[in-house]
């Protein structure tokens, strides 16, 4: 259940604007050659779109499929892929500077604060959303010994315990805080840390028993369970079923000056979404092989995830949901000044790509 409550101490805590220079230094970007279909010799005749992607995240499976099947090529664009590790938040400075054209983005303080700081990154489409019968992109994982003894079986049981929300203000942190607040537990009532920078970090915290619960994205959450380190527990479906976690974001210049290329990218992406969603949340041999290739995880581990996320078939962005997220982070003093969330969204390319249905 959503709540915007925060402790008096947190409401009095001043958090200044995000240091974009610091984020740039933590971003990890390397050119990848995964897009074999888009690297064909004739690609020079097509406009190039610079796309950043974290291949370890299952949330981006349709993008991977679109690249492998040549859907971007078919749509008339050449994708120049850059891969990164860690949070999509780290790509916001690169989008703001125009170093890349497109990247997944998450709804958090850095997304809202970049607008107030004079940047105009635009959300073109939603990528994933919670849905019954489908897996969540991130899951709260309880350390196995604490689960087996029955010490942690409800959000109230987290009170006083050491937990990690990954980078402050990201979706994992949002899920952790919302889980606590759903049971009337304030963040100040637990030992909330923000040390993890990658899903691997979170898995190692469980292995070393330095935390009792943490939020981990898939497939790393399943990996922790398979290795006997933790038990997957609560996700967005259980806590904030209205929450849209990931979006496809564009630099201001790309959104303003290349709407036709944006339309082509979205058309190719939604074509891939249709293919993935045709499995109704279940793995197929082809999707399993695709995910293993990109994430570098064993097919057995991926199969243990239990299925797929729900990929929004029309890419519609829920602006009311975005406003609720901004309200929450504003009360937590991580968004100094709220903005009209509609200013973050550019639906022109999506509307054209879906035949004007949006």
Coordinates of C-alpha atoms in Angstrom, one line a residue, residues 223-346:
X223 CA 20.6 -16.7 -8.1
X224 CA 20.7 -15.8 -4.4
X225 CA 17.9 -18.2 -3.8
X226 CA 19.4 -21.0 -5.9
X227 CA 22.7 -20.7 -4.0
X228 CA 20.8 -21.0 -0.7
X229 CA 21.6 -17.5 0.4
X230 CA 18.1 -16.0 0.6
X231 CA 14.4 -16.4 0.0
X232 CA 12.6 -14.3 -2.5
X233 CA 9.7 -12.6 -0.7
X234 CA 7.9 -9.4 -1.8
X235 CA 7.9 -7.6 -5.1
X236 CA 6.0 -4.6 -6.6
X237 CA 2.9 -6.8 -7.2
X238 CA 2.6 -7.3 -3.5
X239 CA 3.5 -3.8 -2.2
X240 CA 2.9 -1.2 -4.9
X241 CA 1.0 -2.8 -7.8
X242 CA 0.5 0.5 -9.5
X243 CA 4.2 1.3 -9.8
X244 CA 5.9 1.5 -13.2
X245 CA 9.6 0.8 -12.7
X246 CA 11.4 1.3 -16.0
X247 CA 11.0 3.6 -19.0
X248 CA 12.7 4.3 -22.3
X249 CA 14.2 7.8 -22.0
X250 CA 15.6 10.1 -24.7
X251 CA 18.0 13.0 -24.6
X252 CA 16.4 16.4 -25.1
X253 CA 18.0 16.8 -28.5
X254 CA 17.0 13.3 -29.8
X255 CA 13.3 13.8 -28.7
X256 CA 13.1 17.2 -30.2
X257 CA 15.0 16.8 -33.4
X258 CA 14.6 13.1 -34.4
X259 CA 10.9 12.2 -33.7
X260 CA 10.8 9.9 -36.7
X261 CA 13.8 7.9 -35.6
X262 CA 12.2 7.7 -32.1
X263 CA 9.0 6.3 -33.8
X264 CA 11.0 3.7 -35.6
X265 CA 12.8 2.6 -32.4
X266 CA 9.5 2.4 -30.5
X267 CA 7.8 0.5 -33.3
X268 CA 10.6 -2.1 -33.3
X269 CA 10.6 -2.3 -29.5
X270 CA 6.8 -2.8 -29.3
X271 CA 7.1 -5.5 -32.0
X272 CA 9.5 -7.4 -29.8
X273 CA 7.2 -6.8 -26.7
X274 CA 4.4 -8.5 -28.6
X275 CA 6.6 -11.5 -29.3
X276 CA 7.7 -11.8 -25.7
X277 CA 4.3 -11.3 -24.2
X278 CA 2.9 -14.0 -26.5
X279 CA 4.4 -16.5 -24.0
X280 CA 2.1 -15.1 -21.3
X281 CA 4.8 -14.8 -18.8
X282 CA 6.4 -18.2 -19.3
X283 CA 9.8 -19.1 -20.6
X284 CA 10.1 -20.6 -24.1
X285 CA 13.3 -22.3 -25.2
X286 CA 14.1 -19.4 -27.5
X287 CA 13.6 -16.7 -24.9
X288 CA 15.6 -18.7 -22.4
X289 CA 18.5 -19.0 -24.8
X290 CA 18.2 -15.3 -25.6
X291 CA 18.3 -14.3 -21.9
X292 CA 21.2 -16.6 -21.1
X293 CA 23.2 -15.1 -24.0
X294 CA 22.7 -11.6 -22.8
X295 CA 22.7 -11.9 -19.0
X296 CA 25.5 -14.5 -19.0
X297 CA 23.5 -16.6 -16.5
X298 CA 22.9 -20.3 -16.8
X299 CA 19.6 -21.3 -18.3
X300 CA 18.8 -23.3 -15.2
X301 CA 19.1 -20.2 -13.1
X302 CA 16.9 -18.2 -15.4
X303 CA 14.3 -20.9 -15.5
X304 CA 14.2 -20.8 -11.7
X305 CA 13.1 -17.2 -11.9
X306 CA 9.7 -18.7 -12.5
X307 CA 8.7 -16.7 -15.6
X308 CA 9.0 -13.3 -17.2
X309 CA 8.1 -9.7 -16.3
X310 CA 5.1 -8.0 -17.9
X311 CA 6.2 -5.7 -20.7
X312 CA 3.6 -2.9 -21.3
X313 CA 2.2 -3.7 -24.7
X314 CA 1.4 -0.2 -25.7
X315 CA 4.2 1.6 -23.8
X316 CA 1.7 3.9 -22.0
X317 CA 3.3 6.0 -19.3
X318 CA 1.2 6.4 -16.1
X319 CA 1.6 10.1 -15.2
X320 CA -0.5 9.8 -12.1
X321 CA 1.8 7.0 -10.9
X322 CA 4.9 9.2 -11.7
X323 CA 3.3 12.0 -9.6
X324 CA 2.8 9.6 -6.6
X325 CA 6.5 8.5 -6.8
X326 CA 7.6 12.2 -7.0
X327 CA 5.4 13.1 -4.0
X328 CA 7.0 10.3 -2.0
X329 CA 10.6 11.3 -2.7
X330 CA 9.7 14.9 -2.1
X331 CA 8.5 14.0 1.4
X332 CA 11.7 12.0 1.9
X333 CA 13.7 15.2 1.0
X334 CA 15.4 13.7 -2.0
X335 CA 13.4 15.9 -4.5
X336 CA 13.9 19.5 -3.3
X337 CA 11.3 20.9 -5.6
X338 CA 8.5 19.1 -7.4
X339 CA 7.9 19.5 -11.1
X340 CA 4.9 19.0 -13.4
X341 CA 5.5 15.3 -14.3
X342 CA 3.8 15.8 -17.7
X343 CA 6.9 17.8 -18.7
X344 CA 8.9 14.6 -18.4
X345 CA 6.8 12.7 -20.9
X346 CA 6.9 13.0 -24.7

